[in-house]
Tab-separated table of C-alpha atoms in Angstrom:
chain	number	residue	atom	x	y	z
A	1	UNK	CA	-5.586	19.675	-12.884
A	2	UNK	CA	-3.693	16.703	-14.301
A	3	UNK	CA	-3.049	13.747	-12.014
A	4	UNK	CA	0.655	14.474	-12.494
A	5	UNK	CA	0.686	18.272	-12.489
A	6	UNK	CA	3.251	19.178	-9.851
A	7	UNK	CA	6.728	20.595	-9.597
A	8	UNK	CA	7.589	17.154	-8.269
A	9	UNK	CA	6.102	15.276	-11.240
A	10	UNK	CA	7.200	11.644	-11.294
A	11	UNK	CA	6.087	8.488	-13.116
A	12	UNK	CA	5.715	6.917	-9.678
A	13	UNK	CA	3.189	9.363	-8.230
A	14	UNK	CA	-0.433	10.048	-9.160
A	15	UNK	CA	-2.538	12.756	-7.493
A	16	UNK	CA	-6.182	12.183	-8.433
A	17	UNK	CA	-7.435	14.939	-6.116
A	18	UNK	CA	-4.522	17.287	-5.321
A	19	UNK	CA	-4.908	18.929	-1.923
A	20	UNK	CA	-1.885	21.263	-1.694
A	21	UNK	CA	-3.151	22.926	1.506
A	22	UNK	CA	-3.778	19.675	3.380
A	23	UNK	CA	-1.742	19.324	6.613
A	24	UNK	CA	-0.937	15.664	5.889
A	25	UNK	CA	-0.212	13.436	2.913
A	26	UNK	CA	-1.164	9.787	2.559
A	27	UNK	CA	0.978	7.626	0.293
A	28	UNK	CA	-1.053	4.661	-1.021
A	29	UNK	CA	0.598	1.518	-2.352
A	30	UNK	CA	-1.407	-1.004	-4.444
A	31	UNK	CA	-1.770	-4.751	-4.177
A	32	UNK	CA	-0.166	-7.351	-6.479
A	33	UNK	CA	-1.317	-6.672	-10.025
A	34	UNK	CA	-2.902	-3.396	-8.929
A	35	UNK	CA	-2.262	0.137	-10.092
A	36	UNK	CA	-2.507	3.670	-8.724
A	37	UNK	CA	-6.055	3.993	-10.059
A	38	UNK	CA	-7.217	1.639	-7.294
A	39	UNK	CA	-6.928	4.624	-4.948
A	40	UNK	CA	-8.544	7.289	-7.135
A	41	UNK	CA	-11.836	7.123	-5.235
A	42	UNK	CA	-10.109	7.245	-1.848
A	43	UNK	CA	-8.127	10.308	-2.959
A	44	UNK	CA	-11.328	12.160	-3.852
A	45	UNK	CA	-13.052	11.179	-0.612
A	46	UNK	CA	-10.137	12.318	1.558
A	47	UNK	CA	-9.551	15.636	-0.239
A	48	UNK	CA	-9.147	18.447	0.678
A	49	UNK	CA	-8.158	17.358	4.200
A	50	UNK	CA	-5.588	14.795	3.031
A	51	UNK	CA	-3.326	14.983	-0.018
A	52	UNK	CA	-3.273	11.434	-1.412
A	53	UNK	CA	-0.263	10.254	-3.410
A	54	UNK	CA	-1.098	7.013	-5.202
A	55	UNK	CA	1.952	4.994	-6.228
A	56	UNK	CA	2.200	3.656	-9.776
A	57	UNK	CA	4.537	0.642	-9.908
A	58	UNK	CA	6.525	0.001	-13.113
A	59	UNK	CA	4.996	-2.368	-15.653
A	60	UNK	CA	1.374	-1.211	-15.688
A	61	UNK	CA	-0.819	1.248	-17.571
A	62	UNK	CA	1.295	4.164	-18.809
A	63	UNK	CA	4.397	2.453	-17.358
A	64	UNK	CA	3.714	-0.846	-19.132
A	65	UNK	CA	6.869	-0.560	-21.244
A	66	UNK	CA	8.973	-0.700	-18.053
A	67	UNK	CA	10.022	-3.971	-16.459
A	68	UNK	CA	8.171	-4.737	-13.194
A	69	UNK	CA	10.144	-4.722	-9.962
A	70	UNK	CA	11.611	-8.051	-8.906
A	71	UNK	CA	12.633	-7.431	-5.295
A	72	UNK	CA	10.625	-5.800	-2.550
A	73	UNK	CA	13.737	-4.248	-1.028
A	74	UNK	CA	14.566	-2.596	-4.350
A	75	UNK	CA	10.995	-1.302	-4.600
A	76	UNK	CA	11.256	0.212	-1.123
A	77	UNK	CA	14.602	1.860	-1.962
A	78	UNK	CA	13.129	3.367	-5.126
A	79	UNK	CA	10.125	4.661	-3.176
A	80	UNK	CA	12.336	6.358	-0.597
A	81	UNK	CA	14.030	8.313	-3.376
A	82	UNK	CA	10.699	9.207	-5.007
A	83	UNK	CA	8.884	10.140	-1.796
A	84	UNK	CA	11.586	12.157	-0.016
A	85	UNK	CA	10.697	15.402	-1.897
A	86	UNK	CA	7.095	14.965	-0.661
A	87	UNK	CA	8.043	14.814	3.008
A	88	UNK	CA	7.937	18.570	3.489
A	89	UNK	CA	4.891	18.031	5.700
A	90	UNK	CA	3.419	15.238	7.814
A	91	UNK	CA	2.844	12.074	5.802
A	92	UNK	CA	1.601	8.540	6.365
A	93	UNK	CA	1.747	5.307	4.387
A	94	UNK	CA	-1.131	3.003	3.446
A	95	UNK	CA	-0.603	-0.301	1.663
A	96	UNK	CA	-2.917	-3.159	0.707
A	97	UNK	CA	-1.589	-6.742	0.513
A	98	UNK	CA	1.726	-6.483	-1.402
A	99	UNK	CA	1.391	-2.746	-0.777
A	100	UNK	CA	1.364	-3.330	2.994
A	101	UNK	CA	4.713	-5.066	2.827
A	102	UNK	CA	6.127	-2.362	0.571
A	103	UNK	CA	4.771	0.344	2.851
A	104	UNK	CA	6.387	-1.255	5.897
A	105	UNK	CA	9.790	-1.605	4.255
A	106	UNK	CA	9.557	1.945	2.898
A	107	UNK	CA	8.622	3.285	6.340
A	108	UNK	CA	11.662	1.577	7.873
A	109	UNK	CA	13.975	3.182	5.362
A	110	UNK	CA	12.389	6.604	5.642
A	111	UNK	CA	12.799	6.515	9.408
A	112	UNK	CA	16.448	5.520	8.967
A	113	UNK	CA	17.130	8.626	6.867
A	114	UNK	CA	15.326	10.943	9.275
A	115	UNK	CA	12.030	11.226	7.379
A	116	UNK	CA	9.656	9.254	9.611
A	117	UNK	CA	5.992	8.848	8.715
A	118	UNK	CA	3.372	9.865	11.264
A	119	UNK	CA	1.474	6.613	10.782
A	120	UNK	CA	1.499	3.311	8.926
A	121	UNK	CA	-1.703	1.652	7.722
A	122	UNK	CA	-1.414	-1.993	6.668
A	123	UNK	CA	-4.302	-3.743	4.931
A	124	UNK	CA	-4.901	-7.341	3.904
A	125	UNK	CA	-1.551	-8.672	5.093
A	126	UNK	CA	-0.122	-10.203	8.261
A	127	UNK	CA	3.038	-8.967	9.890
A	128	UNK	CA	6.268	-9.354	7.895
A	129	UNK	CA	7.963	-11.178	10.758
A	130	UNK	CA	5.523	-14.078	10.213
A	131	UNK	CA	5.726	-14.056	6.418
A	132	UNK	CA	5.854	-17.499	4.808
A	133	UNK	CA	5.861	-18.699	1.206
A	134	UNK	CA	2.401	-19.458	-0.128
A	135	UNK	CA	3.251	-21.169	-3.418
A	136	UNK	CA	5.802	-23.548	-4.862
A	137	UNK	CA	8.678	-22.541	-7.136
A	138	UNK	CA	6.431	-22.296	-10.169
A	139	UNK	CA	3.779	-19.591	-10.470
A	140	UNK	CA	2.029	-20.744	-13.618
A	141	UNK	CA	-0.868	-18.948	-15.265
A	142	UNK	CA	-3.505	-21.377	-14.021
A	143	UNK	CA	-2.399	-20.914	-10.414
A	144	UNK	CA	-2.355	-17.132	-10.711
A	145	UNK	CA	-5.814	-17.019	-12.292
A	146	UNK	CA	-7.196	-19.334	-9.618
A	147	UNK	CA	-5.732	-17.097	-6.931
A	148	UNK	CA	-7.171	-13.936	-8.475
A	149	UNK	CA	-10.641	-15.421	-8.845
A	150	UNK	CA	-10.588	-16.705	-5.275
A	151	UNK	CA	-9.668	-13.345	-3.784
A	152	UNK	CA	-12.161	-11.292	-5.778
A	153	UNK	CA	-11.554	-7.661	-6.504
A	154	UNK	CA	-11.221	-8.256	-10.255
A	155	UNK	CA	-14.071	-7.667	-12.683
A	156	UNK	CA	-15.027	-11.144	-14.057
A	157	UNK	CA	-15.055	-9.704	-17.577
A	158	UNK	CA	-11.311	-9.232	-17.329
A	159	UNK	CA	-10.770	-12.990	-17.230
A	160	UNK	CA	-12.663	-13.366	-20.522
A	161	UNK	CA	-10.456	-10.822	-22.297
A	162	UNK	CA	-7.547	-12.929	-23.603
A	163	UNK	CA	-5.524	-9.944	-24.831
A	164	UNK	CA	-5.857	-8.139	-21.531
A	165	UNK	CA	-4.878	-11.217	-19.568
A	166	UNK	CA	-1.871	-11.807	-21.837
A	167	UNK	CA	-0.625	-8.332	-20.974
A	168	UNK	CA	-1.481	-8.494	-17.286
A	169	UNK	CA	-0.199	-11.920	-16.263
A	170	UNK	CA	3.570	-11.190	-16.502
A	171	UNK	CA	3.127	-8.210	-14.184
A	172	UNK	CA	0.919	-10.135	-11.775
A	173	UNK	CA	3.421	-13.017	-11.743
A	174	UNK	CA	6.303	-10.634	-11.023
A	175	UNK	CA	4.365	-9.060	-8.134
A	176	UNK	CA	3.524	-12.427	-6.608
A	177	UNK	CA	7.117	-13.556	-7.029
A	178	UNK	CA	8.268	-10.407	-5.233
A	179	UNK	CA	6.055	-11.379	-2.282
A	180	UNK	CA	7.153	-15.007	-2.397
A	181	UNK	CA	10.846	-14.121	-2.352
A	182	UNK	CA	10.534	-11.572	0.445
A	183	UNK	CA	12.663	-12.259	3.512
A	184	UNK	CA	12.084	-10.222	6.635
A	185	UNK	CA	15.291	-8.795	8.135
A	186	UNK	CA	14.914	-8.027	11.871
A	187	UNK	CA	15.562	-4.419	12.797
A	188	UNK	CA	14.418	-1.583	15.066
A	189	UNK	CA	10.641	-1.253	15.339
A	190	UNK	CA	8.959	1.783	13.829
A	191	UNK	CA	8.329	4.827	15.977
A	192	UNK	CA	4.946	5.636	14.460
A	193	UNK	CA	1.482	4.189	15.220
A	194	UNK	CA	0.507	1.141	13.150
A	195	UNK	CA	-3.095	0.336	12.228
A	196	UNK	CA	-4.021	-2.989	10.635
A	197	UNK	CA	-7.204	-3.081	8.520
A	198	UNK	CA	-8.623	-6.365	7.287
A	199	UNK	CA	-11.700	-8.122	5.965
A	200	UNK	CA	-13.355	-10.551	8.370
A	201	UNK	CA	-13.298	-13.447	5.864
A	202	UNK	CA	-9.957	-12.696	4.187
A	203	UNK	CA	-8.253	-16.078	3.580
A	204	UNK	CA	-4.872	-14.317	3.340
A	205	UNK	CA	-4.828	-12.993	6.901
A	206	UNK	CA	-4.798	-14.838	10.253
A	207	UNK	CA	-5.459	-13.405	13.684
A	208	UNK	CA	-1.873	-14.132	14.861
A	209	UNK	CA	-0.538	-12.467	11.691
A	210	UNK	CA	-2.542	-9.329	12.368
A	211	UNK	CA	-1.656	-9.210	16.074
A	212	UNK	CA	2.056	-9.608	15.313
A	213	UNK	CA	2.071	-6.133	13.731
A	214	UNK	CA	2.096	-4.694	17.246
A	215	UNK	CA	5.693	-5.888	17.654
A	216	UNK	CA	6.806	-3.718	14.719
A	217	UNK	CA	6.233	-0.411	16.475
A	218	UNK	CA	7.116	1.253	19.773
A	219	UNK	CA	4.048	3.484	19.380
A	220	UNK	CA	0.386	2.485	19.485
A	221	UNK	CA	-1.161	-0.385	17.539
A	222	UNK	CA	-4.773	-1.001	16.705
A	223	UNK	CA	-6.644	-3.393	14.485
A	224	UNK	CA	-9.856	-2.822	12.541
A	225	UNK	CA	-11.929	-5.603	11.001
A	226	UNK	CA	-14.580	-4.942	8.372
A	227	UNK	CA	-17.203	-7.174	6.745
A	228	UNK	CA	-15.845	-8.762	3.582
A	229	UNK	CA	-12.884	-10.661	2.193
A	230	UNK	CA	-9.504	-9.691	0.849
A	231	UNK	CA	-10.853	-6.703	-1.062
A	232	UNK	CA	-13.206	-5.573	1.715
A	233	UNK	CA	-12.181	-1.926	1.160
A	234	UNK	CA	-13.928	-1.820	-2.221
A	235	UNK	CA	-17.344	-2.223	-0.576
A	236	UNK	CA	-16.553	-0.625	2.803
A	237	UNK	CA	-15.032	2.557	1.446
A	238	UNK	CA	-17.006	4.870	3.706
A	239	UNK	CA	-15.884	3.081	6.874
A	240	UNK	CA	-12.293	2.927	5.653
A	241	UNK	CA	-12.308	6.615	4.773
A	242	UNK	CA	-13.626	7.514	8.243
A	243	UNK	CA	-11.015	5.331	9.973
A	244	UNK	CA	-8.185	6.923	8.009
A	245	UNK	CA	-9.497	10.457	8.509
A	246	UNK	CA	-9.873	10.031	12.282
A	247	UNK	CA	-6.412	8.555	12.759
A	248	UNK	CA	-4.626	10.989	10.470
A	249	UNK	CA	-6.301	13.909	12.240
A	250	UNK	CA	-5.147	12.571	15.589
A	251	UNK	CA	-1.570	12.115	14.339
A	252	UNK	CA	-1.414	15.630	12.912
A	253	UNK	CA	-2.848	17.103	16.113
A	254	UNK	CA	-0.360	15.149	18.215
A	255	UNK	CA	2.498	16.415	16.068
A	256	UNK	CA	1.229	19.997	16.424
A	257	UNK	CA	0.996	19.640	20.192
A	258	UNK	CA	4.537	18.284	20.372
A	259	UNK	CA	5.836	21.238	18.400
A	260	UNK	CA	4.009	23.673	20.668
A	261	UNK	CA	5.532	22.076	23.778
A	262	UNK	CA	9.027	22.284	22.289
A	263	UNK	CA	8.755	26.024	21.567
């Protein structure tokens, strides 16, 4: 089956391992400069128990002719419109780095329109209420390349491919600018559980930043730390898959129990 074969086909959504009978969907949002393919392995590991929808942002791969998003709020608004048709069953959101911020803002908006997720998973990013600028007004190529090399997660051969870097840098710069320009607007906390996943040596995440996520939900909060840095989930995929499976199963069971009690 094609990664886009669905009555709800959209340039935003990729299904690398469609699981139409799964009781829950997991919407996965990539990091800055990342694409939906980052989650292809996770989709296959979670199927058939979880139907993974990997988000493809504008400006990359088959969407490279489209301008990248410039504002995180606009990205979240677009995702609400794209994801609403997929909320016919329980669903959760997972985001890494930039994706964590986008997932949080999308979850807020989905709750506001009566389509609440059953869980939010945030990876490689501190709480939005503590967000601060990391760079100056200029995000030049040298700074972006230094940042990418320092965080890992990118095949070193990519940096040697001048043509590839020429195509990739405008998108990466736009993504980083979107994070830099983000301003948290206080609002009601989420009503779903929040789980923070992080690498033990991630330079992007502090202990206070992780702990502050608990203030963004009225439900449960837990934090998981894995060996590794910012892209810990590349090497710790088995542990990450288990953590997601366990928590999604619990959320689905809780929702089922609540329905039974209301009957």
